[in-house]
Coordinates of C-alpha atoms and ligand atoms in Angstrom, one line a residue:
X1385 CA 121.8 -36.4 -144.4
X1386 CA 119.5 -39.4 -143.8
X1387 CA 118.6 -40.2 -147.4
X1388 CA 122.0 -39.9 -149.0
X1389 CA 122.3 -42.0 -152.2
X1390 CA 118.5 -42.8 -152.0
X1391 CA 115.9 -41.8 -154.5
X1392 CA 112.5 -40.4 -153.9
X1393 CA 109.4 -39.6 -156.0
X1394 CA 107.1 -36.8 -154.9
X1395 CA 103.9 -36.3 -156.8
X1396 CA 102.6 -32.7 -157.1
X1397 CA 106.0 -31.3 -156.4
X1398 CA 105.4 -28.0 -158.2
X1399 CA 103.9 -26.1 -155.3
X1400 CA 102.8 -26.0 -151.7
X1401 CA 103.1 -29.2 -149.7
X1402 CA 104.6 -31.3 -152.5
X1403 CA 107.2 -28.7 -153.2
X1404 CA 108.2 -28.5 -149.5
X1405 CA 108.4 -32.3 -149.4
X1406 CA 110.7 -32.4 -152.5
X1407 CA 113.0 -29.7 -151.0
X1408 CA 113.2 -31.4 -147.6
X1409 CA 113.9 -34.9 -149.0
X1410 CA 116.6 -33.4 -151.3
X1411 CA 118.0 -31.6 -148.2
X1412 CA 118.3 -35.1 -146.6
X1413 CA 120.4 -36.2 -149.6
X1414 CA 117.8 -37.9 -151.8
X1415 CA 117.7 -37.7 -155.6
X1416 CA 114.3 -36.4 -156.2
X1417 CA 111.8 -36.9 -159.1
X1418 CA 108.8 -34.8 -159.1
X1419 CA 105.6 -34.9 -161.1
X1420 CA 103.5 -31.8 -161.8
X1421 CA 100.2 -31.3 -163.6
X1422 CA 99.8 -27.6 -164.3
X1423 CA 102.5 -25.9 -162.2
X1424 CA 105.3 -25.9 -164.7
X1425 CA 106.9 -22.7 -163.3
X1426 CA 106.7 -24.0 -159.8
X1427 CA 108.2 -27.3 -160.8
X1428 CA 111.1 -25.5 -162.5
X1429 CA 111.5 -23.6 -159.3
X1430 CA 111.6 -26.8 -157.2
X1431 CA 114.3 -28.3 -159.5
X1432 CA 116.3 -25.1 -159.6
X1433 CA 116.4 -24.9 -155.8
X1434 CA 117.4 -28.5 -155.4
X1435 CA 120.2 -28.2 -158.0
X1436 CA 121.4 -24.9 -156.5
X1437 CA 121.9 -26.7 -153.2
X1438 CA 123.9 -29.4 -155.0
X1439 CA 121.2 -32.0 -155.3
X1440 CA 119.9 -34.1 -158.2
X1441 CA 116.3 -33.7 -159.4
X1442 CA 114.1 -33.6 -162.4
X1443 CA 110.4 -32.8 -163.1
X1444 CA 108.0 -34.6 -165.4
X1445 CA 104.6 -33.3 -166.4
X1446 CA 101.6 -35.6 -166.2
X1447 CA 98.1 -36.2 -165.1
X1448 CA 98.3 -39.0 -162.5
X1449 CA 94.9 -40.2 -163.4
X1450 CA 96.6 -41.7 -166.4
X1451 CA 98.4 -45.0 -166.0
X1452 CA 100.7 -44.1 -168.9
X1453 CA 101.8 -40.9 -167.2
X1454 CA 102.4 -42.8 -164.0
X1455 CA 104.5 -45.4 -165.8
X1456 CA 106.5 -42.6 -167.6
X1457 CA 107.3 -41.0 -164.2
X1458 CA 108.5 -44.2 -162.6
X1459 CA 110.3 -45.3 -165.7
X1460 CA 112.2 -42.0 -166.0
X1461 CA 113.1 -42.1 -162.3
X1462 CA 114.7 -45.6 -162.7
X1463 CA 116.5 -44.5 -165.9
X1464 CA 117.9 -41.3 -164.2
X1465 CA 118.7 -42.6 -160.7
X1466 CA 118.9 -46.4 -161.0
X1467 CA 116.4 -47.3 -158.2
X1468 CA 113.7 -46.1 -155.9
X1469 CA 113.5 -45.9 -152.1
X1470 CA 110.8 -43.4 -151.2
X1471 CA 107.4 -42.6 -152.7
X1472 CA 105.4 -39.6 -151.5
X1473 CA 101.9 -39.6 -152.8
X1474 CA 101.0 -35.9 -152.4
X1475 CA 99.0 -34.9 -155.5
X1476 CA 95.3 -34.6 -154.6
X1477 CA 92.5 -32.2 -154.1
X1478 CA 88.9 -31.3 -153.5
X1479 CA 88.1 -30.2 -157.1
X1480 CA 84.9 -28.4 -155.9
X1481 CA 82.7 -28.2 -152.8
X1482 CA 79.5 -30.2 -153.5
X1483 CA 76.9 -31.7 -151.2
X1484 CA 75.8 -35.2 -152.1
X1485 CA 72.5 -33.9 -153.4
X1486 CA 74.3 -31.7 -155.9
X1487 CA 76.9 -34.2 -156.8
X1488 CA 77.2 -35.8 -160.2
X1489 CA 78.6 -39.3 -160.7
X1490 CA 81.4 -37.6 -162.8
X1491 CA 82.4 -35.4 -159.8
X1492 CA 82.4 -38.3 -157.4
X1493 CA 84.6 -40.4 -159.8
X1494 CA 86.9 -37.4 -160.5
X1495 CA 87.6 -37.0 -156.7
X1496 CA 88.1 -40.7 -156.2
X1497 CA 90.5 -40.9 -159.2
X1498 CA 92.5 -37.9 -158.1
X1499 CA 93.0 -38.9 -154.5
X1500 CA 92.7 -42.6 -154.4
X1501 CA 93.2 -44.2 -157.8
X1502 CA 96.3 -42.1 -158.6
X1503 CA 97.8 -43.3 -155.3
X1504 CA 97.0 -46.9 -156.2
X1505 CA 98.5 -46.4 -159.7
X1506 CA 101.7 -44.9 -158.3
X1507 CA 102.2 -47.6 -155.7
X1508 CA 101.6 -50.3 -158.2
X1509 CA 104.0 -48.9 -160.7
X1510 CA 106.7 -48.3 -158.0
X1511 CA 106.5 -51.6 -156.3
X1512 CA 108.7 -53.6 -158.7
X1513 CA 111.5 -51.1 -158.0
X1514 CA 110.9 -50.4 -154.3
X1515 CA 112.9 -53.3 -152.9
X1516 CA 113.0 -51.7 -149.5
X1517 CA 112.0 -48.2 -148.3
X1518 CA 109.0 -46.2 -147.5
X1519 CA 105.7 -45.0 -148.9
X1520 CA 104.2 -41.9 -147.4
X1521 CA 100.6 -41.0 -148.5
X1522 CA 99.1 -37.6 -147.8
X1523 CA 95.6 -38.3 -146.5
X1524 CA 93.7 -35.7 -144.5
X1525 CA 92.0 -34.9 -141.2
X1526 CA 88.9 -35.0 -143.4
X1527 CA 89.4 -38.7 -143.7
X1528 CA 88.8 -38.9 -139.9
X1529 CA 86.1 -36.3 -139.3
X1530 CA 84.2 -36.4 -142.6
X1531 CA 85.5 -33.0 -143.9
X1532 CA 84.0 -29.5 -144.0
X1533 CA 81.0 -28.4 -146.0
X1534 CA 80.7 -29.9 -149.4
X1535 CA 83.8 -32.1 -148.9
X1536 CA 82.1 -35.5 -148.4
X1537 CA 83.6 -37.1 -151.6
X1538 CA 87.0 -35.7 -150.8
X1539 CA 86.8 -36.9 -147.2
X1540 CA 85.7 -40.4 -148.3
X1541 CA 88.6 -40.6 -150.8
X1542 CA 91.1 -39.6 -148.0
X1543 CA 89.5 -42.2 -145.6
X1544 CA 90.1 -44.8 -148.3
X1545 CA 93.7 -43.6 -148.6
X1546 CA 94.1 -44.2 -144.8
X1547 CA 92.6 -47.7 -145.2
X1548 CA 94.9 -48.4 -148.2
X1549 CA 97.8 -47.4 -146.0
X1550 CA 96.9 -49.8 -143.2
X1551 CA 96.3 -52.7 -145.7
X1552 CA 99.5 -52.2 -147.6
X1553 CA 101.5 -51.9 -144.4
X1554 CA 100.5 -55.5 -143.7
X1555 CA 101.0 -56.6 -147.3
X1556 CA 104.4 -54.9 -148.0
X1557 CA 106.1 -55.4 -144.7
X1558 CA 108.8 -56.1 -143.6
X1559 CA 110.6 -54.6 -146.6
X1560 CA 108.5 -51.5 -147.3
X1561 CA 106.8 -49.3 -144.7
X1562 CA 103.6 -47.6 -145.5
X1563 CA 102.3 -44.6 -143.6
X1564 CA 100.1 -41.6 -144.1
X1565 CA 99.7 -38.1 -142.8
X1566 CA 96.3 -36.6 -141.8
X1567 CA 97.0 -32.8 -142.1
X1568 CA 94.5 -30.3 -140.6
X1569 CA 94.4 -26.8 -142.1
X1570 CA 97.7 -26.1 -143.9
X1571 CA 98.2 -22.7 -145.4
X1572 CA 98.3 -23.4 -149.2
X1573 CA 96.5 -22.7 -152.4
X1574 CA 94.1 -25.5 -151.5
X1575 CA 92.4 -23.2 -148.9
X1576 CA 93.0 -20.0 -150.9
X1577 CA 90.7 -21.6 -153.5
X1578 CA 88.2 -23.5 -151.4
X1579 CA 88.0 -21.9 -147.9
X1580 CA 86.7 -18.5 -146.9
X1581 CA 89.2 -16.3 -145.0
X1582 CA 86.8 -16.0 -142.0
X1583 CA 86.6 -19.8 -141.8
X1584 CA 90.4 -20.0 -141.8
X1585 CA 90.6 -17.4 -138.9
X1586 CA 88.0 -19.4 -136.9
X1587 CA 89.9 -22.6 -137.4
X1588 CA 93.1 -20.9 -136.3
X1589 CA 91.4 -19.5 -133.2
X1590 CA 90.1 -23.0 -132.3
X1591 CA 93.5 -24.6 -132.8
X1592 CA 95.6 -25.0 -129.6
X1593 CA 98.7 -23.9 -131.5
X1594 CA 96.8 -20.9 -132.8
X1595 CA 97.9 -21.0 -136.4
X1596 CA 97.5 -22.9 -139.7
X1597 CA 100.2 -25.4 -140.5
X1598 CA 102.8 -24.7 -143.1
X1599 CA 104.0 -26.9 -146.0
X1600 CA 107.3 -27.1 -144.2
X1601 CA 105.6 -28.5 -141.1
X1602 CA 104.2 -31.3 -143.2
X1603 CA 107.4 -31.9 -145.1
X1604 CA 109.3 -32.4 -141.8
X1605 CA 106.9 -35.2 -140.8
X1606 CA 107.1 -36.7 -144.3
X1607 CA 110.9 -36.8 -144.0
X1608 CA 110.6 -38.5 -140.6
X1609 CA 108.3 -41.2 -142.1
X1610 CA 110.6 -41.6 -145.1
X1611 CA 113.8 -42.2 -143.1
X1612 CA 114.9 -44.9 -140.7
X1613 CA 114.1 -42.4 -137.9
X1614 CA 110.7 -44.1 -138.1
X1615 CA 112.0 -47.6 -138.7
X1616 CA 109.4 -49.3 -136.4
X1617 CA 106.4 -47.2 -137.7
X1618 CA 104.1 -48.7 -140.4
X1619 CA 100.4 -48.5 -141.1
X1620 CA 100.1 -45.3 -139.1
X1621 CA 97.9 -42.4 -140.1
X1622 CA 99.6 -39.6 -138.3
X1623 CA 97.7 -36.4 -137.3
X1624 CA 99.4 -33.0 -138.0
X1625 CA 96.8 -30.4 -137.1
X1626 CA 98.1 -28.2 -134.3
X1627 CA 95.9 -30.0 -131.8
X1628 CA 92.6 -29.1 -133.5
X1629 CA 91.4 -32.7 -133.6
X1630 CA 92.5 -35.7 -131.5
X1631 CA 92.0 -39.1 -133.1
Ligands
NAP99 P1 97.3 -27.7 -153.5 O1 98.1 -26.5 -153.3 O2 95.9 -27.6 -154.0 O3 98.1 -28.7 -154.5 C1 97.5 -29.8 -155.1 C2 98.6 -30.6 -155.8 O4 98.1 -31.7 -156.5 C3 99.4 -29.7 -156.8 O5 100.8 -30.0 -156.7 C4 98.8 -30.2 -158.2 O6 99.7 -30.1 -159.2 C5 98.5 -31.7 -157.8 N1 97.6 -32.2 -158.8 C6 96.3 -31.9 -158.9 N2 95.7 -32.6 -159.8 C7 96.6 -33.4 -160.4 C8 96.6 -34.4 -161.4 N3 95.5 -34.7 -162.1 N4 97.8 -35.1 -161.6 C9 98.9 -34.8 -160.9 N5 99.0 -33.8 -160.0 C10 97.8 -33.2 -159.7 O7 97.2 -28.6 -152.3 P2 98.2 -28.8 -151.0 O8 97.5 -28.1 -149.9 O9 99.6 -28.6 -151.3 O10 97.8 -30.3 -150.8 C11 98.7 -31.4 -151.1 C12 98.0 -32.7 -150.6 O11 97.7 -32.5 -149.2 C13 96.7 -33.0 -151.3 O12 96.6 -34.4 -151.4 C14 95.7 -32.5 -150.3 O13 94.5 -33.2 -150.4 C15 96.4 -32.8 -149.0 N6 95.9 -32.0 -147.8 C16 96.0 -30.7 -147.8 C17 95.5 -30.0 -146.7 C18 95.6 -28.5 -146.6 O14 95.1 -28.0 -145.6 N7 96.2 -27.8 -147.5 C19 95.0 -30.7 -145.6 C20 94.9 -32.1 -145.7 C21 95.4 -32.7 -146.8 P3 99.8 -28.8 -160.2 O15 99.8 -27.6 -159.3 O16 101.0 -29.1 -161.0 O17 98.6 -28.9 -161.1

């Protein structure tokens, strides 16, 4: 157990990648606080699984676009567990596919808020408590390659998360390491909602490892970046895409 007696916050821990991260960090011994927005049943499931395995966890509902909700999550974490060592900024999304010609200012702002501003708010609220430890941001391959059709706002927001990661690695070292993941196609609701099945098949076929990633694949890398196994890694944006794209 590489995170025994440590505490982690995972945003969006009620399903898919966030749930897998919460379970993996708990498996490594961490007390885990998760946020969820709409997935209350999924969040209950995450907490039940962690507790059944002998771990400590709680879930708090909140829209991470709200500073008050962010502060409530961090405050409850400190109250329950007495400190903080790991922050995983996982919550995020595409919202809708829109080309720049069809994009309203409201859509642009909503995507930036969900992926970038929520990450900023979480990091800012956690910093007074994060004396040492690790921040892991979930960016995207889209941040490198500009994204698929109608994903330019999303790709831009994830590119900004990657830059934030590099800048904060310099600002917060040597005490806090800051890294990000750039996942390619991971088999979650994200693509169930936004990507056609034939596109997913084509991506699989073009991927050297001939499959989509799983939430557990991502969670394993998050755990590596959250523990001392990656003690000399900071400011990295790590690809996890089955070899589909080389940066
Ligand atoms: P997902 O299934 O669509 O899950 C999105 C997560 O974000 C959910 O946990 C959701 O919470 C949370 N969320 C959405 N709006 C929120 C808000 N306003 N406040 C708080 N939480 C909110 O996506 P996923 O595939 O697991 O993706 C997780 C992360 O990986 C995202 O940042 C995504 O951009 C990134 N990513 C995914 C892929 C992929 O191929 N799947 C690739 C690259 C990057 P609720 O369910 O509780 O509403």
